Amino acid sequence: EVVLTQSPGTLSLSPGERATLSCRASQSVSGSYLAWYQQKPGQAPRLLIYDASNRASGVPDRFSGSGSGTDFTLTISRLEPEDFAVYYCQQYGSSPQFTFGPGTKVDLK
Amino acid sequence: QVQLQESGPGLVKPSETLSLTCTVSGGSVSTNYWSWIRQPPGKGLEWIGYIYYSGSTNYNPSLKSRVTISADTSKNQFSLNLSSVTAADTAVYYCARHGGFGENFDYWGRGILVSVSS
């Protein structure tokens, strides 16, 4: 099983600041099939980034993803008020085919 | 625009079977992969399993012995049965469509909270 670890657990920032979120896998993620989701309280997760670096439809360009192998990063270039949420990474690969990280909460400083 | 809507009982007794249905609009269960994912209150996400339009399924090994996912193409729905539930199965259950080549989840339902309690 590929275990995903996200850091930090909580990131306290102000609007306009840059957010850098990390997702590390216990083994290489095949095909860079790594996705990032945003979840706000009471809502379903929303796909932001797929295949490590591709923005999903309608996602603002302040969100970007990078990385390969076991180390992946989600960057929010300038935080907007609506970006304060929990972010999950997710990998596709070995059994179980889909696993999620524990999440990083981006909250208001 | 693809929309998914979960339905089913919000309360299930321990040892019984949890049964949920996902109704799809704006898309067809006869294409793509379709999954169930759950989230215990205040915790992270766990993939339960998927069904492919061909009818093939794949389940999380941690739940495989208790899970069945099926589809009714005439109603454009797919369903989850989880047997022998305990309090640990209390969660918000989401249905989702797979995007890309099936490696991510691009459309999600709003989720339904299912509590396991006597």
mmCIF file with all atom_site columns, C-alpha atoms in Angstrom:
data_model
loop_
_atom_site.group_PDB
_atom_site.id
_atom_site.type_symbol
_atom_site.label_atom_id
_atom_site.label_alt_id
_atom_site.label_comp_id
_atom_site.label_asym_id
_atom_site.label_entity_id
_atom_site.label_seq_id
_atom_site.pdbx_PDB_ins_code
_atom_site.Cartn_x
_atom_site.Cartn_y
_atom_site.Cartn_z
_atom_site.occupancy
_atom_site.B_iso_or_equiv
_atom_site.pdbx_formal_charge
_atom_site.auth_seq_id
_atom_site.auth_comp_id
_atom_site.auth_asym_id
_atom_site.auth_atom_id
_atom_site.pdbx_PDB_model_num
ATOM 1   C CA . GLU A 1 1   ? 0.000   0.000  0.000   1.00 0.00 ? 1   GLU A CA 1
ATOM 2   C CA . VAL A 1 2   ? 1.241   3.473  -0.873  1.00 0.00 ? 2   VAL A CA 1
ATOM 3   C CA . VAL A 1 3   ? 1.005   5.664  2.234   1.00 0.00 ? 3   VAL A CA 1
ATOM 4   C CA . LEU A 1 4   ? 0.804   9.404  1.677   1.00 0.00 ? 4   LEU A CA 1
ATOM 5   C CA . THR A 1 5   ? 2.111   11.834 4.278   1.00 0.00 ? 5   THR A CA 1
ATOM 6   C CA . GLN A 1 6   ? 1.197   15.510 4.104   1.00 0.00 ? 6   GLN A CA 1
ATOM 7   C CA . SER A 1 7   ? 3.002   18.379 5.751   1.00 0.00 ? 7   SER A CA 1
ATOM 8   C CA . PRO A 1 8   ? 2.512   20.585 7.519   1.00 0.00 ? 8   PRO A CA 1
ATOM 9   C CA . GLY A 1 9   ? -0.654  19.459 9.289   1.00 0.00 ? 9   GLY A CA 1
ATOM 10  C CA . THR A 1 10  ? -1.771  23.065 9.579   1.00 0.00 ? 10  THR A CA 1
ATOM 11  C CA . LEU A 1 11  ? -0.524  26.121 7.722   1.00 0.00 ? 11  LEU A CA 1
ATOM 12  C CA . SER A 1 12  ? -1.473  29.497 9.193   1.00 0.00 ? 12  SER A CA 1
ATOM 13  C CA . LEU A 1 13  ? -1.205  32.273 6.632   1.00 0.00 ? 13  LEU A CA 1
ATOM 14  C CA . SER A 1 14  ? -2.717  35.605 5.656   1.00 0.00 ? 14  SER A CA 1
ATOM 15  C CA . PRO A 1 15  ? -4.495  36.498 2.411   1.00 0.00 ? 15  PRO A CA 1
ATOM 16  C CA . GLY A 1 16  ? -2.004  37.394 -0.290  1.00 0.00 ? 16  GLY A CA 1
ATOM 17  C CA . GLU A 1 17  ? 0.675   35.072 1.064   1.00 0.00 ? 17  GLU A CA 1
ATOM 18  C CA . ARG A 1 18  ? 2.108   32.058 -0.723  1.00 0.00 ? 18  ARG A CA 1
ATOM 19  C CA . ALA A 1 19  ? 1.163   28.570 0.476   1.00 0.00 ? 19  ALA A CA 1
ATOM 20  C CA . THR A 1 20  ? 3.371   25.552 -0.118  1.00 0.00 ? 20  THR A CA 1
ATOM 21  C CA . LEU A 1 21  ? 1.915   22.140 0.752   1.00 0.00 ? 21  LEU A CA 1
ATOM 22  C CA . SER A 1 22  ? 3.863   18.900 0.629   1.00 0.00 ? 22  SER A CA 1
ATOM 23  C CA . CYS A 1 23  ? 2.755   15.339 -0.095  1.00 0.00 ? 23  CYS A CA 1
ATOM 24  C CA . ARG A 1 24  ? 5.251   12.514 0.273   1.00 0.00 ? 24  ARG A CA 1
ATOM 25  C CA . ALA A 1 25  ? 4.598   8.933  -0.803  1.00 0.00 ? 25  ALA A CA 1
ATOM 26  C CA . SER A 1 26  ? 6.033   5.813  0.839   1.00 0.00 ? 26  SER A CA 1
ATOM 27  C CA . GLN A 1 27  ? 6.949   4.521  -2.614  1.00 0.00 ? 27  GLN A CA 1
ATOM 28  C CA . SER A 1 28  ? 7.069   5.984  -6.083  1.00 0.00 ? 28  SER A CA 1
ATOM 29  C CA . VAL A 1 29  ? 3.691   7.019  -7.480  1.00 0.00 ? 29  VAL A CA 1
ATOM 30  C CA . SER A 1 30  ? 3.295   5.347  -10.842 1.00 0.00 ? 30  SER A CA 1
ATOM 31  C CA . GLY A 1 31  ? 2.816   7.643  -13.815 1.00 0.00 ? 31  GLY A CA 1
ATOM 32  C CA . SER A 1 32  ? 2.796   10.663 -11.479 1.00 0.00 ? 32  SER A CA 1
ATOM 33  C CA . TYR A 1 33  ? -0.864  9.860  -10.916 1.00 0.00 ? 33  TYR A CA 1
ATOM 34  C CA . LEU A 1 34  ? -1.092  12.257 -7.999  1.00 0.00 ? 34  LEU A CA 1
ATOM 35  C CA . ALA A 1 35  ? -4.085  14.538 -7.503  1.00 0.00 ? 35  ALA A CA 1
ATOM 36  C CA . TRP A 1 36  ? -4.897  17.378 -5.126  1.00 0.00 ? 36  TRP A CA 1
ATOM 37  C CA . TYR A 1 37  ? -8.322  18.230 -3.731  1.00 0.00 ? 37  TYR A CA 1
ATOM 38  C CA . GLN A 1 38  ? -9.710  21.163 -1.781  1.00 0.00 ? 38  GLN A CA 1
ATOM 39  C CA . GLN A 1 39  ? -12.405 20.579 0.826   1.00 0.00 ? 39  GLN A CA 1
ATOM 40  C CA . LYS A 1 40  ? -14.367 23.239 2.658   1.00 0.00 ? 40  LYS A CA 1
ATOM 41  C CA . PRO A 1 41  ? -16.517 22.502 5.738   1.00 0.00 ? 41  PRO A CA 1
ATOM 42  C CA . GLY A 1 42  ? -19.724 20.685 4.864   1.00 0.00 ? 42  GLY A CA 1
ATOM 43  C CA . GLN A 1 43  ? -18.721 20.263 1.226   1.00 0.00 ? 43  GLN A CA 1
ATOM 44  C CA . ALA A 1 44  ? -17.426 17.474 -0.947  1.00 0.00 ? 44  ALA A CA 1
ATOM 45  C CA . PRO A 1 45  ? -13.810 17.568 -2.054  1.00 0.00 ? 45  PRO A CA 1
ATOM 46  C CA . ARG A 1 46  ? -13.098 19.458 -5.280  1.00 0.00 ? 46  ARG A CA 1
ATOM 47  C CA . LEU A 1 47  ? -10.456 18.291 -7.756  1.00 0.00 ? 47  LEU A CA 1
ATOM 48  C CA . LEU A 1 48  ? -7.783  20.949 -8.208  1.00 0.00 ? 48  LEU A CA 1
ATOM 49  C CA . ILE A 1 49  ? -4.766  19.241 -9.765  1.00 0.00 ? 49  ILE A CA 1
ATOM 50  C CA . TYR A 1 50  ? -4.447  15.892 -11.535 1.00 0.00 ? 50  TYR A CA 1
ATOM 51  C CA . ASP A 1 51  ? -1.451  13.931 -12.801 1.00 0.00 ? 51  ASP A CA 1
ATOM 52  C CA . ALA A 1 52  ? 0.749   16.007 -10.472 1.00 0.00 ? 52  ALA A CA 1
ATOM 53  C CA . SER A 1 53  ? 0.719   19.257 -12.425 1.00 0.00 ? 53  SER A CA 1
ATOM 54  C CA . ASN A 1 54  ? -2.440  19.666 -14.508 1.00 0.00 ? 54  ASN A CA 1
ATOM 55  C CA . ARG A 1 55  ? -5.114  22.082 -13.327 1.00 0.00 ? 55  ARG A CA 1
ATOM 56  C CA . ALA A 1 56  ? -8.655  20.769 -13.423 1.00 0.00 ? 56  ALA A CA 1
ATOM 57  C CA . SER A 1 57  ? -11.295 22.648 -15.345 1.00 0.00 ? 57  SER A CA 1
ATOM 58  C CA . GLY A 1 58  ? -12.188 26.007 -13.810 1.00 0.00 ? 58  GLY A CA 1
ATOM 59  C CA . VAL A 1 59  ? -9.353  26.014 -11.260 1.00 0.00 ? 59  VAL A CA 1
ATOM 60  C CA . PRO A 1 60  ? -7.643  29.432 -10.958 1.00 0.00 ? 60  PRO A CA 1
ATOM 61  C CA . ASP A 1 61  ? -4.048  29.636 -12.142 1.00 0.00 ? 61  ASP A CA 1
ATOM 62  C CA . ARG A 1 62  ? -2.842  30.640 -8.667  1.00 0.00 ? 62  ARG A CA 1
ATOM 63  C CA . PHE A 1 63  ? -2.990  26.890 -7.945  1.00 0.00 ? 63  PHE A CA 1
ATOM 64  C CA . SER A 1 64  ? -0.097  24.851 -9.286  1.00 0.00 ? 64  SER A CA 1
ATOM 65  C CA . GLY A 1 65  ? 1.230   21.364 -8.711  1.00 0.00 ? 65  GLY A CA 1
ATOM 66  C CA . SER A 1 66  ? 4.667   19.878 -9.175  1.00 0.00 ? 66  SER A CA 1
ATOM 67  C CA . GLY A 1 67  ? 6.731   16.850 -8.333  1.00 0.00 ? 67  GLY A CA 1
ATOM 68  C CA . SER A 1 68  ? 7.315   13.255 -9.330  1.00 0.00 ? 68  SER A CA 1
ATOM 69  C CA . GLY A 1 69  ? 8.307   9.956  -7.790  1.00 0.00 ? 69  GLY A CA 1
ATOM 70  C CA . THR A 1 70  ? 7.677   10.288 -4.069  1.00 0.00 ? 70  THR A CA 1
ATOM 71  C CA . ASP A 1 71  ? 7.636   14.068 -3.537  1.00 0.00 ? 71  ASP A CA 1
ATOM 72  C CA . PHE A 1 72  ? 4.853   16.358 -4.663  1.00 0.00 ? 72  PHE A CA 1
ATOM 73  C CA . THR A 1 73  ? 3.938   19.975 -3.937  1.00 0.00 ? 73  THR A CA 1
ATOM 74  C CA . LEU A 1 74  ? 0.824   22.079 -4.217  1.00 0.00 ? 74  LEU A CA 1
ATOM 75  C CA . THR A 1 75  ? 1.470   25.806 -4.365  1.00 0.00 ? 75  THR A CA 1
ATOM 76  C CA . ILE A 1 76  ? -1.071  28.577 -3.998  1.00 0.00 ? 76  ILE A CA 1
ATOM 77  C CA . SER A 1 77  ? 0.721   31.671 -5.242  1.00 0.00 ? 77  SER A CA 1
ATOM 78  C CA . ARG A 1 78  ? -1.401  34.305 -3.490  1.00 0.00 ? 78  ARG A CA 1
ATOM 79  C CA . LEU A 1 79  ? -4.029  33.171 -1.032  1.00 0.00 ? 79  LEU A CA 1
ATOM 80  C CA . GLU A 1 80  ? -7.543  34.449 -1.576  1.00 0.00 ? 80  GLU A CA 1
ATOM 81  C CA . PRO A 1 81  ? -10.109 34.382 1.261   1.00 0.00 ? 81  PRO A CA 1
ATOM 82  C CA . GLU A 1 82  ? -11.901 31.441 -0.381  1.00 0.00 ? 82  GLU A CA 1
ATOM 83  C CA . ASP A 1 83  ? -8.715  29.328 -0.373  1.00 0.00 ? 83  ASP A CA 1
ATOM 84  C CA . PHE A 1 84  ? -8.762  28.676 3.379   1.00 0.00 ? 84  PHE A CA 1
ATOM 85  C CA . ALA A 1 85  ? -9.713  25.002 3.481   1.00 0.00 ? 85  ALA A CA 1
ATOM 86  C CA . VAL A 1 86  ? -8.304  21.497 3.885   1.00 0.00 ? 86  VAL A CA 1
ATOM 87  C CA . TYR A 1 87  ? -6.213  20.081 1.037   1.00 0.00 ? 87  TYR A CA 1
ATOM 88  C CA . TYR A 1 88  ? -5.784  16.367 0.340   1.00 0.00 ? 88  TYR A CA 1
ATOM 89  C CA . CYS A 1 89  ? -3.441  14.578 -1.989  1.00 0.00 ? 89  CYS A CA 1
ATOM 90  C CA . GLN A 1 90  ? -4.467  11.274 -3.573  1.00 0.00 ? 90  GLN A CA 1
ATOM 91  C CA . GLN A 1 91  ? -2.533  8.666  -5.495  1.00 0.00 ? 91  GLN A CA 1
ATOM 92  C CA . TYR A 1 92  ? -3.576  6.045  -8.018  1.00 0.00 ? 92  TYR A CA 1
ATOM 93  C CA . GLY A 1 93  ? -1.600  2.893  -8.299  1.00 0.00 ? 93  GLY A CA 1
ATOM 94  C CA . SER A 1 94  ? -1.064  -0.238 -6.306  1.00 0.00 ? 94  SER A CA 1
ATOM 95  C CA . SER A 1 95  ? -3.619  -1.942 -4.115  1.00 0.00 ? 95  SER A CA 1
ATOM 96  C CA . PRO A 1 96  ? -5.599  -0.293 -2.706  1.00 0.00 ? 96  PRO A CA 1
ATOM 97  C CA . GLN A 1 97  ? -5.736  1.496  -6.003  1.00 0.00 ? 97  GLN A CA 1
ATOM 98  C CA . PHE A 1 98  ? -6.582  4.851  -4.460  1.00 0.00 ? 98  PHE A CA 1
ATOM 99  C CA . THR A 1 99  ? -5.227  6.302  -1.218  1.00 0.00 ? 99  THR A CA 1
ATOM 100 C CA . PHE A 1 100 ? -5.476  9.778  0.245   1.00 0.00 ? 100 PHE A CA 1
ATOM 101 C CA . GLY A 1 101 ? -3.165  11.741 2.471   1.00 0.00 ? 101 GLY A CA 1
ATOM 102 C CA . PRO A 1 102 ? -4.343  12.928 5.903   1.00 0.00 ? 102 PRO A CA 1
ATOM 103 C CA . GLY A 1 103 ? -4.777  16.505 4.716   1.00 0.00 ? 103 GLY A CA 1
ATOM 104 C CA . THR A 1 104 ? -3.262  19.924 5.327   1.00 0.00 ? 104 THR A CA 1
ATOM 105 C CA . LYS A 1 105 ? -5.456  22.625 6.800   1.00 0.00 ? 105 LYS A CA 1
ATOM 106 C CA . VAL A 1 106 ? -4.765  26.127 5.548   1.00 0.00 ? 106 VAL A CA 1
ATOM 107 C CA . ASP A 1 107 ? -6.200  28.545 8.052   1.00 0.00 ? 107 ASP A CA 1
ATOM 108 C CA . LEU A 1 108 ? -6.235  32.249 8.708   1.00 0.00 ? 108 LEU A CA 1
ATOM 109 C CA . LYS A 1 109 ? -3.309  33.615 10.665  1.00 0.00 ? 109 LYS A CA 1
ATOM 110 C CA . GLN B 2 1   ? -22.639 19.235 -16.150 1.00 0.00 ? 1   GLN B CA 1
ATOM 111 C CA . VAL B 2 2   ? -22.414 15.903 -14.357 1.00 0.00 ? 2   VAL B CA 1
ATOM 112 C CA . GLN B 2 3   ? -24.293 15.756 -11.063 1.00 0.00 ? 3   GLN B CA 1
ATOM 113 C CA . LEU B 2 4   ? -24.373 12.963 -8.499  1.00 0.00 ? 4   LEU B CA 1
ATOM 114 C CA . GLN B 2 5   ? -26.795 12.550 -5.613  1.00 0.00 ? 5   GLN B CA 1
ATOM 115 C CA . GLU B 2 6   ? -26.495 10.036 -2.781  1.00 0.00 ? 6   GLU B CA 1
ATOM 116 C CA . SER B 2 7   ? -29.592 8.637  -1.119  1.00 0.00 ? 7   SER B CA 1
ATOM 117 C CA . GLY B 2 8   ? -30.363 6.122  1.583   1.00 0.00 ? 8   GLY B CA 1
ATOM 118 C CA . PRO B 2 9   ? -30.951 5.747  5.310   1.00 0.00 ? 9   PRO B CA 1
ATOM 119 C CA . GLY B 2 10  ? -29.082 8.087  7.619   1.00 0.00 ? 10  GLY B CA 1
ATOM 120 C CA . LEU B 2 11  ? -29.128 5.579  10.469  1.00 0.00 ? 11  LEU B CA 1
ATOM 121 C CA . VAL B 2 12  ? -28.214 1.899  10.386  1.00 0.00 ? 12  VAL B CA 1
ATOM 122 C CA . LYS B 2 13  ? -28.105 -0.545 13.284  1.00 0.00 ? 13  LYS B CA 1
ATOM 123 C CA . PRO B 2 14  ? -24.897 -2.409 14.162  1.00 0.00 ? 14  PRO B CA 1
ATOM 124 C CA . SER B 2 15  ? -24.471 -5.733 12.332  1.00 0.00 ? 15  SER B CA 1
ATOM 125 C CA . GLU B 2 16  ? -26.929 -4.685 9.616   1.00 0.00 ? 16  GLU B CA 1
ATOM 126 C CA . THR B 2 17  ? -26.226 -3.732 6.002   1.00 0.00 ? 17  THR B CA 1
ATOM 127 C CA . LEU B 2 18  ? -25.710 -0.141 4.897   1.00 0.00 ? 18  LEU B CA 1
ATOM 128 C CA . SER B 2 19  ? -27.278 0.456  1.480   1.00 0.00 ? 19  SER B CA 1
ATOM 129 C CA . LEU B 2 20  ? -26.823 3.641  -0.527  1.00 0.00 ? 20  LEU B CA 1
ATOM 130 C CA . THR B 2 21  ? -27.659 4.668  -4.067  1.00 0.00 ? 21  THR B CA 1
ATOM 131 C CA . CYS B 2 22  ? -26.034 7.303  -6.252  1.00 0.00 ? 22  CYS B CA 1
ATOM 132 C CA . THR B 2 23  ? -28.171 8.830  -8.991  1.00 0.00 ? 23  THR B CA 1
ATOM 133 C CA . VAL B 2 24  ? -26.240 10.341 -11.882 1.00 0.00 ? 24  VAL B CA 1
ATOM 134 C CA . SER B 2 25  ? -27.489 13.127 -14.139 1.00 0.00 ? 25  SER B CA 1
ATOM 135 C CA . GLY B 2 26  ? -25.699 14.845 -16.990 1.00 0.00 ? 26  GLY B CA 1
ATOM 136 C CA . GLY B 2 27  ? -23.621 11.707 -17.522 1.00 0.00 ? 27  GLY B CA 1
ATOM 137 C CA . SER B 2 28  ? -24.031 7.971  -17.915 1.00 0.00 ? 28  SER B CA 1
ATOM 138 C CA . VAL B 2 29  ? -23.001 5.098  -15.650 1.00 0.00 ? 29  VAL B CA 1
ATOM 139 C CA . SER B 2 30  ? -22.510 3.197  -18.897 1.00 0.00 ? 30  SER B CA 1
ATOM 140 C CA . THR B 2 31  ? -19.238 5.080  -19.334 1.00 0.00 ? 31  THR B CA 1
ATOM 141 C CA . ASN B 2 32  ? -16.375 5.847  -16.936 1.00 0.00 ? 32  ASN B CA 1
ATOM 142 C CA . TYR B 2 33  ? -15.545 4.435  -13.556 1.00 0.00 ? 33  TYR B CA 1
ATOM 143 C CA . TRP B 2 34  ? -17.739 5.271  -10.558 1.00 0.00 ? 34  TRP B CA 1
ATOM 144 C CA . SER B 2 35  ? -16.604 5.094  -6.938  1.00 0.00 ? 35  SER B CA 1
ATOM 145 C CA . TRP B 2 36  ? -17.739 5.270  -3.362  1.00 0.00 ? 36  TRP B CA 1
ATOM 146 C CA . ILE B 2 37  ? -15.544 7.170  -0.908  1.00 0.00 ? 37  ILE B CA 1
ATOM 147 C CA . ARG B 2 38  ? -16.182 7.793  2.783   1.00 0.00 ? 38  ARG B CA 1
ATOM 148 C CA . GLN B 2 39  ? -15.048 10.239 5.437   1.00 0.00 ? 39  GLN B CA 1
ATOM 149 C CA . PRO B 2 40  ? -15.571 9.624  9.168   1.00 0.00 ? 40  PRO B CA 1
ATOM 150 C CA . PRO B 2 41  ? -16.508 12.791 11.049  1.00 0.00 ? 41  PRO B CA 1
ATOM 151 C CA . GLY B 2 42  ? -13.468 15.026 11.427  1.00 0.00 ? 42  GLY B CA 1
ATOM 152 C CA . LYS B 2 43  ? -11.182 12.576 9.619   1.00 0.00 ? 43  LYS B CA 1
ATOM 153 C CA . GLY B 2 44  ? -9.726  11.921 6.187   1.00 0.00 ? 44  GLY B CA 1
ATOM 154 C CA . LEU B 2 45  ? -10.956 10.234 3.030   1.00 0.00 ? 45  LEU B CA 1
ATOM 155 C CA . GLU B 2 46  ? -11.061 6.493  2.362   1.00 0.00 ? 46  GLU B CA 1
ATOM 156 C CA . TRP B 2 47  ? -11.741 4.957  -1.026  1.00 0.00 ? 47  TRP B CA 1
ATOM 157 C CA . ILE B 2 48  ? -14.232 2.078  -0.759  1.00 0.00 ? 48  ILE B CA 1
ATOM 158 C CA . GLY B 2 49  ? -14.400 0.748  -4.300  1.00 0.00 ? 49  GLY B CA 1
ATOM 159 C CA . TYR B 2 50  ? -15.474 1.332  -7.876  1.00 0.00 ? 50  TYR B CA 1
ATOM 160 C CA . ILE B 2 51  ? -17.576 -0.115 -10.633 1.00 0.00 ? 51  ILE B CA 1
ATOM 161 C CA . TYR B 2 52  ? -16.670 0.175  -14.271 1.00 0.00 ? 52  TYR B CA 1
ATOM 162 C CA . TYR B 2 53  ? -19.266 0.489  -17.011 1.00 0.00 ? 53  TYR B CA 1
ATOM 163 C CA . SER B 2 54  ? -18.511 -3.070 -18.090 1.00 0.00 ? 54  SER B CA 1
ATOM 164 C CA . GLY B 2 55  ? -19.685 -4.205 -14.666 1.00 0.00 ? 55  GLY B CA 1
ATOM 165 C CA . SER B 2 56  ? -16.254 -5.011 -13.286 1.00 0.00 ? 56  SER B CA 1
ATOM 166 C CA . THR B 2 57  ? -15.526 -3.915 -9.738  1.00 0.00 ? 57  THR B CA 1
ATOM 167 C CA . ASN B 2 58  ? -12.523 -3.257 -7.545  1.00 0.00 ? 58  ASN B CA 1
ATOM 168 C CA . TYR B 2 59  ? -12.642 -2.837 -3.788  1.00 0.00 ? 59  TYR B CA 1
ATOM 169 C CA . ASN B 2 60  ? -10.361 -1.593 -1.065  1.00 0.00 ? 60  ASN B CA 1
ATOM 170 C CA . PRO B 2 61  ? -8.855  -4.755 0.471   1.00 0.00 ? 61  PRO B CA 1
ATOM 171 C CA . SER B 2 62  ? -9.611  -3.412 3.949   1.00 0.00 ? 62  SER B CA 1
ATOM 172 C CA . LEU B 2 63  ? -13.346 -3.546 3.177   1.00 0.00 ? 63  LEU B CA 1
ATOM 173 C CA . LYS B 2 64  ? -13.512 -6.117 0.399   1.00 0.00 ? 64  LYS B CA 1
ATOM 174 C CA . SER B 2 65  ? -15.152 -8.876 2.439   1.00 0.00 ? 65  SER B CA 1
ATOM 175 C CA . ARG B 2 66  ? -18.100 -6.609 3.296   1.00 0.00 ? 66  ARG B CA 1
ATOM 176 C CA . VAL B 2 67  ? -18.584 -4.472 0.168   1.00 0.00 ? 67  VAL B CA 1
ATOM 177 C CA . THR B 2 68  ? -20.656 -4.889 -2.965  1.00 0.00 ? 68  THR B CA 1
ATOM 178 C CA . ILE B 2 69  ? -21.017 -2.180 -5.602  1.00 0.00 ? 69  ILE B CA 1
ATOM 179 C CA . SER B 2 70  ? -23.504 -2.619 -8.433  1.00 0.00 ? 70  SER B CA 1
ATOM 180 C CA . ALA B 2 71  ? -25.035 -0.490 -11.181 1.00 0.00 ? 71  ALA B CA 1
ATOM 181 C CA . ASP B 2 72  ? -28.479 -0.142 -12.732 1.00 0.00 ? 72  ASP B CA 1
ATOM 182 C CA . THR B 2 73  ? -27.936 1.391  -16.156 1.00 0.00 ? 73  THR B CA 1
ATOM 183 C CA . SER B 2 74  ? -31.681 1.684  -16.811 1.00 0.00 ? 74  SER B CA 1
ATOM 184 C CA . LYS B 2 75  ? -31.964 4.073  -13.858 1.00 0.00 ? 75  LYS B CA 1
ATOM 185 C CA . ASN B 2 76  ? -28.493 5.599  -14.331 1.00 0.00 ? 76  ASN B CA 1
ATOM 186 C CA . GLN B 2 77  ? -27.631 4.681  -10.747 1.00 0.00 ? 77  GLN B CA 1
ATOM 187 C CA . PHE B 2 78  ? -24.990 2.757  -8.889  1.00 0.00 ? 78  PHE B CA 1
ATOM 188 C CA . SER B 2 79  ? -25.222 1.388  -5.383  1.00 0.00 ? 79  SER B CA 1
ATOM 189 C CA . LEU B 2 80  ? -23.178 0.467  -2.333  1.00 0.00 ? 80  LEU B CA 1
ATOM 190 C CA . ASN B 2 81  ? -23.896 -2.330 0.110   1.00 0.00 ? 81  ASN B CA 1
ATOM 191 C CA . LEU B 2 82  ? -21.698 -2.584 3.193   1.00 0.00 ? 82  LEU B CA 1
ATOM 192 C CA . SER B 2 83  ? -22.535 -5.498 5.461   1.00 0.00 ? 83  SER B CA 1
ATOM 193 C CA . SER B 2 84  ? -21.997 -6.151 9.160   1.00 0.00 ? 84  SER B CA 1
ATOM 194 C CA . VAL B 2 85  ? -21.548 -2.493 10.008  1.00 0.00 ? 85  VAL B CA 1
ATOM 195 C CA . THR B 2 86  ? -20.149 -1.190 13.281  1.00 0.00 ? 86  THR B CA 1
ATOM 196 C CA . ALA B 2 87  ? -19.762 2.268  14.765  1.00 0.00 ? 87  ALA B CA 1
ATOM 197 C CA . ALA B 2 88  ? -16.458 2.530  12.867  1.00 0.00 ? 88  ALA B CA 1
ATOM 198 C CA . ASP B 2 89  ? -18.480 2.696  9.641   1.00 0.00 ? 89  ASP B CA 1
ATOM 199 C CA . THR B 2 90  ? -20.122 5.960  10.695  1.00 0.00 ? 90  THR B CA 1
ATOM 200 C CA . ALA B 2 91  ? -19.088 8.455  8.029   1.00 0.00 ? 91  ALA B CA 1
ATOM 201 C CA . VAL B 2 92  ? -20.142 10.769 5.266   1.00 0.00 ? 92  VAL B CA 1
ATOM 202 C CA . TYR B 2 93  ? -20.391 8.599  2.153   1.00 0.00 ? 93  TYR B CA 1
ATOM 203 C CA . TYR B 2 94  ? -19.647 10.194 -1.199  1.00 0.00 ? 94  TYR B CA 1
ATOM 204 C CA . CYS B 2 95  ? -20.180 8.869  -4.686  1.00 0.00 ? 95  CYS B CA 1
ATOM 205 C CA . ALA B 2 96  ? -17.807 10.153 -7.344  1.00 0.00 ? 96  ALA B CA 1
ATOM 206 C CA . ARG B 2 97  ? -16.981 9.868  -11.023 1.00 0.00 ? 97  ARG B CA 1
ATOM 207 C CA . HIS B 2 98  ? -13.475 9.091  -12.137 1.00 0.00 ? 98  HIS B CA 1
ATOM 208 C CA . GLY B 2 99  ? -11.795 11.596 -14.412 1.00 0.00 ? 99  GLY B CA 1
ATOM 209 C CA . GLY B 2 100 ? -8.966  11.318 -16.885 1.00 0.00 ? 100 GLY B CA 1
ATOM 210 C CA . PHE B 2 101 ? -8.081  7.671  -17.450 1.00 0.00 ? 101 PHE B CA 1
ATOM 211 C CA . GLY B 2 102 ? -9.700  6.780  -14.148 1.00 0.00 ? 102 GLY B CA 1
ATOM 212 C CA . GLU B 2 103 ? -6.892  7.970  -11.898 1.00 0.00 ? 103 GLU B CA 1
ATOM 213 C CA . ASN B 2 104 ? -8.725  10.757 -10.060 1.00 0.00 ? 104 ASN B CA 1
ATOM 214 C CA . PHE B 2 105 ? -12.214 11.855 -9.046  1.00 0.00 ? 105 PHE B CA 1
ATOM 215 C CA . ASP B 2 106 ? -13.557 14.821 -10.971 1.00 0.00 ? 106 ASP B CA 1
ATOM 216 C CA . TYR B 2 107 ? -17.215 14.948 -9.947  1.00 0.00 ? 107 TYR B CA 1
ATOM 217 C CA . TRP B 2 108 ? -18.537 14.256 -6.466  1.00 0.00 ? 108 TRP B CA 1
ATOM 218 C CA . GLY B 2 109 ? -21.939 14.032 -4.844  1.00 0.00 ? 109 GLY B CA 1
ATOM 219 C CA . ARG B 2 110 ? -22.663 16.239 -1.838  1.00 0.00 ? 110 ARG B CA 1
ATOM 220 C CA . GLY B 2 111 ? -22.332 13.284 0.497   1.00 0.00 ? 111 GLY B CA 1
ATOM 221 C CA . ILE B 2 112 ? -24.680 11.599 2.929   1.00 0.00 ? 112 ILE B CA 1
ATOM 222 C CA . LEU B 2 113 ? -24.001 11.089 6.623   1.00 0.00 ? 113 LEU B CA 1
ATOM 223 C CA . VAL B 2 114 ? -24.675 7.550  7.749   1.00 0.00 ? 114 VAL B CA 1
ATOM 224 C CA . SER B 2 115 ? -24.563 6.842  11.464  1.00 0.00 ? 115 SER B CA 1
ATOM 225 C CA . VAL B 2 116 ? -24.312 3.330  12.873  1.00 0.00 ? 116 VAL B CA 1
ATOM 226 C CA . SER B 2 117 ? -26.104 3.111  16.186  1.00 0.00 ? 117 SER B CA 1
ATOM 227 C CA . SER B 2 118 ? -28.681 1.010  17.946  1.00 0.00 ? 118 SER B CA 1
#
